[in-house]
Amino acid sequence: MKKTFKYTIDNDKYIINDENGKNILNIPKNNLVLNGNDFYEGLFKDYKKGDEIEIIKENENIEDKLYHSIFEVLTKLINNIELEINKVD
């Protein structure tokens, strides 16, 4: 099953929302700490082998450089986790 999440930004944090617009993950701009429990609960709790996670940017034209860098890191992290889960027999 494919799950699509939206990546966005506000004044003090980077945000991932689920398909229904529910906020599932926040990364504060002041410390850039990714809460591992929120990451797991929001993205992987119901993940099953063969599922696919896609994160899309709300806006490509945002000038905040960290917005784009964090998106790239999150995408790579998620892809690597998916690869490892799908390797397990």
mmCIF file of N, CA and C in Angstrom:
data_model
loop_
_atom_site.group_PDB
_atom_site.id
_atom_site.type_symbol
_atom_site.label_atom_id
_atom_site.label_comp_id
_atom_site.label_asym_id
_atom_site.label_seq_id
_atom_site.Cartn_x
_atom_site.Cartn_y
_atom_site.Cartn_z
ATOM 1 N N MET A 1 0.841 -1.164 0.000
ATOM 2 C CA MET A 1 0.000 0.000 0.000
ATOM 3 C C MET A 1 0.898 1.242 0.000
ATOM 4 N N LYS A 2 0.527 2.207 -0.804
ATOM 5 C CA LYS A 2 1.290 3.447 -0.872
ATOM 6 C C LYS A 2 0.678 4.484 0.060
ATOM 7 N N LYS A 3 1.532 5.084 0.879
ATOM 8 C CA LYS A 3 1.107 6.143 1.781
ATOM 9 C C LYS A 3 1.816 7.424 1.371
ATOM 10 N N THR A 4 1.054 8.475 1.185
ATOM 11 C CA THR A 4 1.608 9.757 0.768
ATOM 12 C C THR A 4 1.475 10.759 1.900
ATOM 13 N N PHE A 5 2.579 11.434 2.193
ATOM 14 C CA PHE A 5 2.625 12.437 3.240
ATOM 15 C C PHE A 5 3.044 13.763 2.629
ATOM 16 N N LYS A 6 2.607 14.851 3.254
ATOM 17 C CA LYS A 6 2.953 16.187 2.764
ATOM 18 C C LYS A 6 3.946 16.837 3.724
ATOM 19 N N TYR A 7 5.010 17.351 3.156
ATOM 20 C CA TYR A 7 6.053 18.042 3.910
ATOM 21 C C TYR A 7 5.846 19.545 3.744
ATOM 22 N N THR A 8 5.817 20.252 4.858
ATOM 23 C CA THR A 8 5.563 21.690 4.818
ATOM 24 C C THR A 8 6.380 22.395 5.900
ATOM 25 N N ILE A 9 6.133 23.664 6.065
ATOM 26 C CA ILE A 9 6.912 24.493 6.985
ATOM 27 C C ILE A 9 5.992 25.546 7.586
ATOM 28 N N ASP A 10 6.295 25.952 8.820
ATOM 29 C CA ASP A 10 5.645 27.140 9.374
ATOM 30 C C ASP A 10 6.739 27.988 10.027
ATOM 31 N N ASN A 11 6.379 28.931 10.838
ATOM 32 C CA ASN A 11 7.362 29.867 11.398
ATOM 33 C C ASN A 11 8.435 29.212 12.250
ATOM 34 N N ASP A 12 8.096 28.136 12.967
ATOM 35 C CA ASP A 12 9.072 27.583 13.901
ATOM 36 C C ASP A 12 9.353 26.092 13.744
ATOM 37 N N LYS A 13 8.793 25.457 12.704
ATOM 38 C CA LYS A 13 9.059 24.024 12.551
ATOM 39 C C LYS A 13 8.838 23.544 11.114
ATOM 40 N N TYR A 14 9.458 22.399 10.835
ATOM 41 C CA TYR A 14 9.228 21.656 9.597
ATOM 42 C C TYR A 14 8.226 20.569 9.948
ATOM 43 N N ILE A 15 7.291 20.299 9.063
ATOM 44 C CA ILE A 15 6.125 19.488 9.415
ATOM 45 C C ILE A 15 5.875 18.414 8.365
ATOM 46 N N ILE A 16 5.467 17.231 8.835
ATOM 47 C CA ILE A 16 4.946 16.203 7.937
ATOM 48 C C ILE A 16 3.517 15.918 8.375
ATOM 49 N N ASN A 17 2.611 15.996 7.411
ATOM 50 C CA ASN A 17 1.199 15.701 7.635
ATOM 51 C C ASN A 17 0.826 14.436 6.879
ATOM 52 N N ASP A 18 -0.131 13.688 7.429
ATOM 53 C CA ASP A 18 -0.594 12.489 6.739
ATOM 54 C C ASP A 18 -1.565 12.870 5.620
ATOM 55 N N GLU A 19 -2.118 11.847 4.978
ATOM 56 C CA GLU A 19 -3.006 12.064 3.835
ATOM 57 C C GLU A 19 -4.262 12.849 4.199
ATOM 58 N N ASN A 20 -4.629 12.814 5.475
ATOM 59 C CA ASN A 20 -5.820 13.540 5.936
ATOM 60 C C ASN A 20 -5.494 14.926 6.473
ATOM 61 N N GLY A 21 -4.229 15.325 6.382
ATOM 62 C CA GLY A 21 -3.817 16.637 6.874
ATOM 63 C C GLY A 21 -3.459 16.661 8.341
ATOM 64 N N LYS A 22 -3.475 15.485 8.998
ATOM 65 C CA LYS A 22 -3.122 15.406 10.418
ATOM 66 C C LYS A 22 -1.607 15.516 10.586
ATOM 67 N N ASN A 23 -1.186 16.373 11.501
ATOM 68 C CA ASN A 23 0.228 16.564 11.789
ATOM 69 C C ASN A 23 0.770 15.318 12.476
ATOM 70 N N ILE A 24 1.781 14.683 11.867
ATOM 71 C CA ILE A 24 2.341 13.474 12.465
ATOM 72 C C ILE A 24 3.785 13.628 12.917
ATOM 73 N N LEU A 25 4.468 14.668 12.408
ATOM 74 C CA LEU A 25 5.869 14.835 12.767
ATOM 75 C C LEU A 25 6.257 16.298 12.659
ATOM 76 N N ASN A 26 6.924 16.796 13.696
ATOM 77 C CA ASN A 26 7.442 18.165 13.710
ATOM 78 C C ASN A 26 8.936 18.123 13.968
ATOM 79 N N ILE A 27 9.671 18.954 13.256
ATOM 80 C CA ILE A 27 11.097 19.141 13.514
ATOM 81 C C ILE A 27 11.286 20.624 13.807
ATOM 82 N N PRO A 28 11.548 20.959 15.072
ATOM 83 C CA PRO A 28 11.690 22.371 15.449
ATOM 84 C C PRO A 28 12.890 23.024 14.742
ATOM 85 N N LYS A 29 12.687 24.232 14.257
ATOM 86 C CA LYS A 29 13.769 24.967 13.592
ATOM 87 C C LYS A 29 14.886 25.340 14.562
ATOM 88 N N ASN A 30 14.556 25.537 15.832
ATOM 89 C CA ASN A 30 15.567 26.013 16.771
ATOM 90 C C ASN A 30 16.589 24.953 17.168
ATOM 91 N N ASN A 31 16.247 23.645 17.004
ATOM 92 C CA ASN A 31 17.226 22.625 17.359
ATOM 93 C C ASN A 31 17.322 21.474 16.360
ATOM 94 N N LEU A 32 16.400 21.410 15.415
ATOM 95 C CA LEU A 32 16.379 20.398 14.347
ATOM 96 C C LEU A 32 16.414 18.963 14.878
ATOM 97 N N VAL A 33 15.805 18.727 16.021
ATOM 98 C CA VAL A 33 15.770 17.394 16.612
ATOM 99 C C VAL A 33 14.589 16.606 16.046
ATOM 100 N N LEU A 34 14.904 15.441 15.507
ATOM 101 C CA LEU A 34 13.887 14.525 15.000
ATOM 102 C C LEU A 34 13.520 13.564 16.124
ATOM 103 N N ASN A 35 12.281 13.601 16.589
ATOM 104 C CA ASN A 35 11.825 12.706 17.648
ATOM 105 C C ASN A 35 11.591 11.326 17.035
ATOM 106 N N GLY A 36 12.402 10.374 17.440
ATOM 107 C CA GLY A 36 12.327 9.025 16.885
ATOM 108 C C GLY A 36 10.994 8.341 17.111
ATOM 109 N N ASN A 37 10.400 8.548 18.283
ATOM 110 C CA ASN A 37 9.100 7.932 18.553
ATOM 111 C C ASN A 37 8.024 8.493 17.636
ATOM 112 N N ASP A 38 8.013 9.809 17.452
ATOM 113 C CA ASP A 38 7.045 10.415 16.547
ATOM 114 C C ASP A 38 7.269 9.954 15.109
ATOM 115 N N PHE A 39 8.537 9.831 14.726
ATOM 116 C CA PHE A 39 8.894 9.349 13.389
ATOM 117 C C PHE A 39 8.330 7.945 13.158
ATOM 118 N N TYR A 40 8.591 7.050 14.112
ATOM 119 C CA TYR A 40 8.083 5.683 14.000
ATOM 120 C C TYR A 40 6.556 5.650 14.013
ATOM 121 N N GLU A 41 5.955 6.287 15.004
ATOM 122 C CA GLU A 41 4.494 6.268 15.147
ATOM 123 C C GLU A 41 3.798 6.835 13.906
ATOM 124 N N GLY A 42 4.331 7.917 13.368
ATOM 125 C CA GLY A 42 3.687 8.578 12.248
ATOM 126 C C GLY A 42 3.882 7.905 10.910
ATOM 127 N N LEU A 43 5.062 7.317 10.709
ATOM 128 C CA LEU A 43 5.379 6.790 9.390
ATOM 129 C C LEU A 43 5.428 5.266 9.306
ATOM 130 N N PHE A 44 5.879 4.592 10.348
ATOM 131 C CA PHE A 44 6.154 3.162 10.227
ATOM 132 C C PHE A 44 5.349 2.241 11.133
ATOM 133 N N LYS A 45 4.540 2.767 12.015
ATOM 134 C CA LYS A 45 3.818 1.913 12.955
ATOM 135 C C LYS A 45 2.963 0.865 12.231
ATOM 136 N N ASP A 46 2.257 1.272 11.200
ATOM 137 C CA ASP A 46 1.396 0.343 10.465
ATOM 138 C C ASP A 46 2.010 -0.115 9.143
ATOM 139 N N TYR A 47 3.302 0.100 8.986
ATOM 140 C CA TYR A 47 4.001 -0.262 7.751
ATOM 141 C C TYR A 47 4.095 -1.779 7.644
ATOM 142 N N LYS A 48 3.834 -2.275 6.460
ATOM 143 C CA LYS A 48 3.957 -3.706 6.193
ATOM 144 C C LYS A 48 4.924 -3.902 5.029
ATOM 145 N N LYS A 49 5.604 -5.009 5.032
ATOM 146 C CA LYS A 49 6.546 -5.327 3.969
ATOM 147 C C LYS A 49 5.859 -5.114 2.619
ATOM 148 N N GLY A 50 6.525 -4.369 1.749
ATOM 149 C CA GLY A 50 5.967 -4.083 0.433
ATOM 150 C C GLY A 50 5.236 -2.756 0.336
ATOM 151 N N ASP A 51 4.945 -2.143 1.482
ATOM 152 C CA ASP A 51 4.311 -0.820 1.456
ATOM 153 C C ASP A 51 5.309 0.199 0.889
ATOM 154 N N GLU A 52 4.792 1.335 0.512
ATOM 155 C CA GLU A 52 5.639 2.401 -0.013
ATOM 156 C C GLU A 52 5.241 3.720 0.639
ATOM 157 N N ILE A 53 6.243 4.469 1.068
ATOM 158 C CA ILE A 53 6.008 5.786 1.654
ATOM 159 C C ILE A 53 6.527 6.833 0.683
ATOM 160 N N GLU A 54 5.690 7.804 0.415
ATOM 161 C CA GLU A 54 6.080 8.926 -0.440
ATOM 162 C C GLU A 54 5.846 10.213 0.338
ATOM 163 N N ILE A 55 6.834 11.079 0.311
ATOM 164 C CA ILE A 55 6.682 12.402 0.920
ATOM 165 C C ILE A 55 6.793 13.424 -0.205
ATOM 166 N N ILE A 56 5.830 14.318 -0.256
ATOM 167 C CA ILE A 56 5.854 15.360 -1.275
ATOM 168 C C ILE A 56 5.964 16.720 -0.601
ATOM 169 N N LYS A 57 6.677 17.614 -1.237
ATOM 170 C CA LYS A 57 6.808 18.982 -0.715
ATOM 171 C C LYS A 57 5.539 19.755 -1.023
ATOM 172 N N GLU A 58 5.098 20.525 -0.060
ATOM 173 C CA GLU A 58 3.947 21.381 -0.270
ATOM 174 C C GLU A 58 4.270 22.471 -1.289
ATOM 175 N N ASN A 59 5.523 22.950 -1.254
ATOM 176 C CA ASN A 59 5.882 24.060 -2.117
ATOM 177 C C ASN A 59 7.365 23.971 -2.480
ATOM 178 N N GLU A 60 7.679 23.863 -3.744
ATOM 179 C CA GLU A 60 9.068 23.814 -4.213
ATOM 180 C C GLU A 60 9.747 25.178 -4.155
ATOM 181 N N ASN A 61 8.982 26.247 -4.071
ATOM 182 C CA ASN A 61 9.533 27.591 -4.163
ATOM 183 C C ASN A 61 9.907 28.214 -2.833
ATOM 184 N N ILE A 62 9.851 27.453 -1.771
ATOM 185 C CA ILE A 62 10.232 27.974 -0.457
ATOM 186 C C ILE A 62 11.731 28.250 -0.451
ATOM 187 N N GLU A 63 12.127 29.426 0.021
ATOM 188 C CA GLU A 63 13.528 29.833 -0.029
ATOM 189 C C GLU A 63 14.345 29.396 1.177
ATOM 190 N N ASP A 64 13.733 28.828 2.181
ATOM 191 C CA ASP A 64 14.441 28.317 3.358
ATOM 192 C C ASP A 64 15.292 27.120 2.916
ATOM 193 N N LYS A 65 16.625 27.283 2.943
ATOM 194 C CA LYS A 65 17.521 26.222 2.451
ATOM 195 C C LYS A 65 17.395 24.938 3.260
ATOM 196 N N LEU A 66 17.205 25.078 4.571
ATOM 197 C CA LEU A 66 17.066 23.887 5.405
ATOM 198 C C LEU A 66 15.799 23.098 5.072
ATOM 199 N N TYR A 67 14.771 23.783 4.620
ATOM 200 C CA TYR A 67 13.529 23.115 4.219
ATOM 201 C C TYR A 67 13.837 22.023 3.192
ATOM 202 N N HIS A 68 14.629 22.370 2.202
ATOM 203 C CA HIS A 68 14.960 21.428 1.136
ATOM 204 C C HIS A 68 15.960 20.371 1.607
ATOM 205 N N SER A 69 16.929 20.767 2.408
ATOM 206 C CA SER A 69 17.912 19.806 2.922
ATOM 207 C C SER A 69 17.269 18.776 3.836
ATOM 208 N N ILE A 70 16.411 19.215 4.722
ATOM 209 C CA ILE A 70 15.724 18.293 5.629
ATOM 210 C C ILE A 70 14.842 17.339 4.846
ATOM 211 N N PHE A 71 14.194 17.836 3.816
ATOM 212 C CA PHE A 71 13.383 16.968 2.954
ATOM 213 C C PHE A 71 14.244 15.859 2.347
ATOM 214 N N GLU A 72 15.412 16.219 1.846
ATOM 215 C CA GLU A 72 16.304 15.227 1.237
ATOM 216 C C GLU A 72 16.756 14.186 2.254
ATOM 217 N N VAL A 73 17.124 14.636 3.446
ATOM 218 C CA VAL A 73 17.575 13.708 4.495
ATOM 219 C C VAL A 73 16.435 12.778 4.907
ATOM 220 N N LEU A 74 15.244 13.330 5.122
ATOM 221 C CA LEU A 74 14.094 12.501 5.495
ATOM 222 C C LEU A 74 13.772 11.479 4.418
ATOM 223 N N THR A 75 13.815 11.895 3.166
ATOM 224 C CA THR A 75 13.520 10.989 2.055
ATOM 225 C C THR A 75 14.523 9.843 2.010
ATOM 226 N N LYS A 76 15.809 10.154 2.153
ATOM 227 C CA LYS A 76 16.838 9.108 2.154
ATOM 228 C C LYS A 76 16.669 8.172 3.341
ATOM 229 N N LEU A 77 16.403 8.730 4.513
ATOM 230 C CA LEU A 77 16.212 7.924 5.712
ATOM 231 C C LEU A 77 15.040 6.961 5.542
ATOM 232 N N ILE A 78 13.936 7.467 5.068
ATOM 233 C CA ILE A 78 12.743 6.642 4.861
ATOM 234 C C ILE A 78 13.012 5.556 3.827
ATOM 235 N N ASN A 79 13.663 5.914 2.718
ATOM 236 C CA ASN A 79 13.977 4.927 1.681
ATOM 237 C C ASN A 79 14.883 3.826 2.219
ATOM 238 N N ASN A 80 15.882 4.198 3.021
ATOM 239 C CA ASN A 80 16.791 3.202 3.597
ATOM 240 C C ASN A 80 16.057 2.272 4.561
ATOM 241 N N ILE A 81 15.180 2.816 5.360
ATOM 242 C CA ILE A 81 14.400 1.981 6.286
ATOM 243 C C ILE A 81 13.509 1.026 5.508
ATOM 244 N N GLU A 82 12.862 1.535 4.469
ATOM 245 C CA GLU A 82 12.010 0.677 3.638
ATOM 246 C C GLU A 82 12.816 -0.463 3.019
ATOM 247 N N LEU A 83 14.011 -0.150 2.501
ATOM 248 C CA LEU A 83 14.859 -1.190 1.917
ATOM 249 C C LEU A 83 15.203 -2.269 2.935
ATOM 250 N N GLU A 84 15.555 -1.844 4.141
ATOM 251 C CA GLU A 84 15.921 -2.816 5.190
ATOM 252 C C GLU A 84 14.707 -3.660 5.617
ATOM 253 N N ILE A 85 13.559 -3.048 5.751
ATOM 254 C CA ILE A 85 12.359 -3.807 6.114
ATOM 255 C C ILE A 85 12.042 -4.833 5.053
ATOM 256 N N ASN A 86 12.164 -4.453 3.795
ATOM 257 C CA ASN A 86 11.823 -5.357 2.710
ATOM 258 C C ASN A 86 12.852 -6.455 2.484
ATOM 259 N N LYS A 87 14.043 -6.344 3.081
ATOM 260 C CA LYS A 87 15.056 -7.398 3.021
ATOM 261 C C LYS A 87 14.738 -8.538 3.979
ATOM 262 N N VAL A 88 14.048 -8.218 5.062
ATOM 263 C CA VAL A 88 13.767 -9.192 6.117
ATOM 264 C C VAL A 88 12.797 -10.247 5.608
ATOM 265 N N ASP A 89 13.153 -11.513 5.864
ATOM 266 C CA ASP A 89 12.253 -12.617 5.453
ATOM 267 C C ASP A 89 11.248 -12.950 6.509
#
